[in-house]
């Protein structure tokens, strides 16, 4: 069970529930979100689910169930320098930045440890994302193990799907890389 706590105002203390214990994770702003360890997660700190203990690639973590799913919001300010050249008359958020937000959320859903993006398959960009848009990101874990996690990701803006990734494959940094000892 996952509880979402608003980012503004006092943070209520959640009542104890059976199953994995929720752990508050600091987020930008004055509030916090809650991360819950899923059945495939270890007993490590859920705060480590957010790489570096902070947010990367998104502005607000809405939900995170380690080993199962995660949801977040990314605001697209008009002040991003990429809008100067991409494209001057019709500014568009580069797809690689949207993909990085999906990967950051996938690392959060993968759980504690250091995860790196190893492969991306089936990426589709269906609509443009521009200045002032708010992108809702969701990630669903489709395979989870100690050294490899695969996720499916969706990005929505303005009530419509703007991008999807069929597979975001993450590997643990503890995994030896091909061609190394």
GROMACS .gro file of C-alpha atoms in nm:
model
  181
    1UNK     CA    1   0.000   0.000   0.000
    2UNK     CA    2   0.136   0.341  -0.093
    3UNK     CA    3   0.034   0.673   0.059
    4UNK     CA    4   0.092   0.998  -0.126
    5UNK     CA    5   0.157   1.306   0.086
    6UNK     CA    6   0.093   1.656  -0.055
    7UNK     CA    7   0.402   1.864  -0.122
    8UNK     CA    8   0.270   2.165   0.073
    9UNK     CA    9   0.166   2.202   0.435
   10UNK     CA   10   0.242   1.986   0.738
   11UNK     CA   11   0.331   1.625   0.679
   12UNK     CA   12   0.087   1.394   0.858
   13UNK     CA   13   0.218   1.084   1.029
   14UNK     CA   14   0.076   0.778   0.847
   15UNK     CA   15  -0.098   0.511   1.052
   16UNK     CA   16   0.082   0.175   1.065
   17UNK     CA   17  -0.036  -0.067   0.800
   18UNK     CA   18   0.045  -0.432   0.748
   19UNK     CA   19   0.310  -0.505   0.488
   20UNK     CA   20   0.611  -0.297   0.385
   21UNK     CA   21   0.667   0.017   0.589
   22UNK     CA   22   0.637   0.352   0.407
   23UNK     CA   23   0.942   0.576   0.433
   24UNK     CA   24   0.918   0.955   0.369
   25UNK     CA   25   1.150   1.078   0.095
   26UNK     CA   26   1.245   1.447   0.075
   27UNK     CA   27   1.126   1.618  -0.243
   28UNK     CA   28   1.158   1.968  -0.380
   29UNK     CA   29   0.939   2.214  -0.195
   30UNK     CA   30   0.820   2.190   0.163
   31UNK     CA   31   0.663   1.843   0.162
   32UNK     CA   32   0.755   1.484   0.104
   33UNK     CA   33   0.640   1.179  -0.086
   34UNK     CA   34   0.627   0.824   0.039
   35UNK     CA   35   0.824   0.532  -0.097
   36UNK     CA   36   0.717   0.180  -0.010
   37UNK     CA   37   0.935  -0.124  -0.051
   38UNK     CA   38   0.761  -0.387  -0.265
   39UNK     CA   39   0.790  -0.764  -0.229
   40UNK     CA   40   1.099  -0.784  -0.450
   41UNK     CA   41   1.288  -0.511  -0.266
   42UNK     CA   42   1.552  -0.570  -0.005
   43UNK     CA   43   1.550  -0.435   0.348
   44UNK     CA   44   1.766  -0.133   0.255
   45UNK     CA   45   1.666   0.229   0.298
   46UNK     CA   46   1.386   0.338   0.067
   47UNK     CA   47   1.532   0.690   0.065
   48UNK     CA   48   1.812   0.548  -0.148
   49UNK     CA   49   1.547   0.473  -0.413
   50UNK     CA   50   1.587   0.830  -0.531
   51UNK     CA   51   1.938   0.851  -0.677
   52UNK     CA   52   2.156   1.077  -0.465
   53UNK     CA   53   1.873   1.123  -0.217
   54UNK     CA   54   1.720   1.392  -0.440
   55UNK     CA   55   1.520   1.416  -0.760
   56UNK     CA   56   1.674   1.374  -1.102
   57UNK     CA   57   1.485   1.439  -1.425
   58UNK     CA   58   1.153   1.523  -1.258
   59UNK     CA   59   1.019   1.787  -1.019
   60UNK     CA   60   0.786   1.600  -0.785
   61UNK     CA   61   0.764   1.235  -0.690
   62UNK     CA   62   0.398   1.138  -0.658
   63UNK     CA   63   0.432   0.768  -0.581
   64UNK     CA   64   0.703   0.504  -0.564
   65UNK     CA   65   0.658   0.138  -0.484
   66UNK     CA   66   1.004  -0.018  -0.510
   67UNK     CA   67   1.004  -0.309  -0.752
   68UNK     CA   68   0.654  -0.229  -0.884
   69UNK     CA   69   0.581   0.125  -1.005
   70UNK     CA   70   0.647   0.498  -0.972
   71UNK     CA   71   0.480   0.823  -1.078
   72UNK     CA   72   0.618   1.177  -1.097
   73UNK     CA   73   0.562   1.520  -1.249
   74UNK     CA   74   0.803   1.723  -1.457
   75UNK     CA   75   0.732   2.090  -1.521
   76UNK     CA   76   0.872   2.235  -1.843
   77UNK     CA   77   0.967   2.599  -1.782
   78UNK     CA   78   1.000   2.839  -2.075
   79UNK     CA   79   1.345   2.936  -1.944
   80UNK     CA   80   1.517   2.612  -2.051
   81UNK     CA   81   1.814   2.698  -2.272
   82UNK     CA   82   1.727   2.421  -2.518
   83UNK     CA   83   1.425   2.623  -2.637
   84UNK     CA   84   1.656   2.886  -2.788
   85UNK     CA   85   1.775   2.647  -3.061
   86UNK     CA   86   1.515   2.367  -3.051
   87UNK     CA   87   1.331   2.537  -3.231
   88UNK     CA   88   1.324   2.919  -3.223
   89UNK     CA   89   0.976   2.966  -3.378
   90UNK     CA   90   0.817   2.653  -3.227
   91UNK     CA   91   1.002   2.554  -2.907
   92UNK     CA   92   0.998   2.179  -2.841
   93UNK     CA   93   1.142   1.987  -2.546
   94UNK     CA   94   1.404   1.750  -2.693
   95UNK     CA   95   1.296   1.387  -2.673
   96UNK     CA   96   1.621   1.286  -2.507
   97UNK     CA   97   1.536   1.507  -2.205
   98UNK     CA   98   1.195   1.344  -2.177
   99UNK     CA   99   1.360   1.003  -2.204
  100UNK     CA  100   1.606   1.098  -1.927
  101UNK     CA  101   1.313   1.187  -1.701
  102UNK     CA  102   1.163   0.844  -1.769
  103UNK     CA  103   1.497   0.677  -1.691
  104UNK     CA  104   1.534   0.874  -1.365
  105UNK     CA  105   1.188   0.760  -1.257
  106UNK     CA  106   1.271   0.401  -1.358
  107UNK     CA  107   1.580   0.416  -1.132
  108UNK     CA  108   1.353   0.527  -0.848
  109UNK     CA  109   1.117   0.233  -0.912
  110UNK     CA  110   1.413  -0.009  -0.932
  111UNK     CA  111   1.496   0.059  -0.569
  112UNK     CA  112   1.806   0.105  -0.357
  113UNK     CA  113   2.145   0.091  -0.520
  114UNK     CA  114   2.307   0.258  -0.817
  115UNK     CA  115   2.130   0.179  -1.144
  116UNK     CA  116   2.235   0.283  -1.492
  117UNK     CA  117   2.040   0.275  -1.814
  118UNK     CA  118   2.163  -0.017  -2.028
  119UNK     CA  119   1.909  -0.031  -2.311
  120UNK     CA  120   1.598   0.139  -2.442
  121UNK     CA  121   1.352  -0.032  -2.677
  122UNK     CA  122   1.030   0.074  -2.843
  123UNK     CA  123   1.041   0.449  -2.778
  124UNK     CA  124   0.766   0.654  -2.944
  125UNK     CA  125   0.717   1.029  -2.932
  126UNK     CA  126   0.357   1.103  -3.032
  127UNK     CA  127   0.312   1.475  -2.953
  128UNK     CA  128   0.532   1.777  -2.892
  129UNK     CA  129   0.605   1.899  -2.539
  130UNK     CA  130   0.663   2.272  -2.515
  131UNK     CA  131   0.725   2.550  -2.264
  132UNK     CA  132   0.470   2.563  -1.985
  133UNK     CA  133   0.362   2.200  -2.018
  134UNK     CA  134   0.340   1.972  -1.716
  135UNK     CA  135   0.441   1.613  -1.794
  136UNK     CA  136   0.303   1.328  -1.582
  137UNK     CA  137   0.542   1.033  -1.590
  138UNK     CA  138   0.453   0.676  -1.493
  139UNK     CA  139   0.680   0.374  -1.480
  140UNK     CA  140   0.576   0.013  -1.432
  141UNK     CA  141   0.836  -0.250  -1.346
  142UNK     CA  142   0.793  -0.554  -1.573
  143UNK     CA  143   1.097  -0.755  -1.455
  144UNK     CA  144   1.296  -0.702  -1.136
  145UNK     CA  145   1.609  -0.873  -1.011
  146UNK     CA  146   1.912  -0.788  -0.801
  147UNK     CA  147   2.125  -0.691  -1.104
  148UNK     CA  148   1.873  -0.606  -1.380
  149UNK     CA  149   1.536  -0.429  -1.387
  150UNK     CA  150   1.313  -0.365  -1.687
  151UNK     CA  151   1.041  -0.101  -1.689
  152UNK     CA  152   0.767   0.030  -1.916
  153UNK     CA  153   0.721   0.410  -1.917
  154UNK     CA  154   0.455   0.657  -2.028
  155UNK     CA  155   0.462   1.039  -2.041
  156UNK     CA  156   0.140   1.241  -2.060
  157UNK     CA  157   0.092   1.616  -2.107
  158UNK     CA  158  -0.233   1.802  -2.153
  159UNK     CA  159  -0.436   1.483  -2.105
  160UNK     CA  160  -0.272   1.292  -2.390
  161UNK     CA  161   0.016   1.049  -2.424
  162UNK     CA  162   0.323   1.231  -2.557
  163UNK     CA  163   0.581   0.952  -2.529
  164UNK     CA  164   0.612   0.584  -2.441
  165UNK     CA  165   0.901   0.346  -2.388
  166UNK     CA  166   0.824  -0.024  -2.419
  167UNK     CA  167   1.139  -0.125  -2.228
  168UNK     CA  168   1.387   0.073  -2.018
  169UNK     CA  169   1.650  -0.180  -1.909
  170UNK     CA  170   1.854  -0.085  -1.602
  171UNK     CA  171   2.154  -0.271  -1.466
  172UNK     CA  172   2.314  -0.242  -1.126
  173UNK     CA  173   2.656  -0.075  -1.119
  174UNK     CA  174   2.772  -0.381  -0.927
  175UNK     CA  175   2.729  -0.583  -1.248
  176UNK     CA  176   3.051  -0.634  -1.441
  177UNK     CA  177   3.045  -0.480  -1.784
  178UNK     CA  178   3.107  -0.680  -2.097
  179UNK     CA  179   3.477  -0.699  -2.179
  180UNK     CA  180   3.591  -0.627  -1.823
  181UNK     CA  181   3.717  -0.856  -1.552
   0.00000   0.00000   0.00000
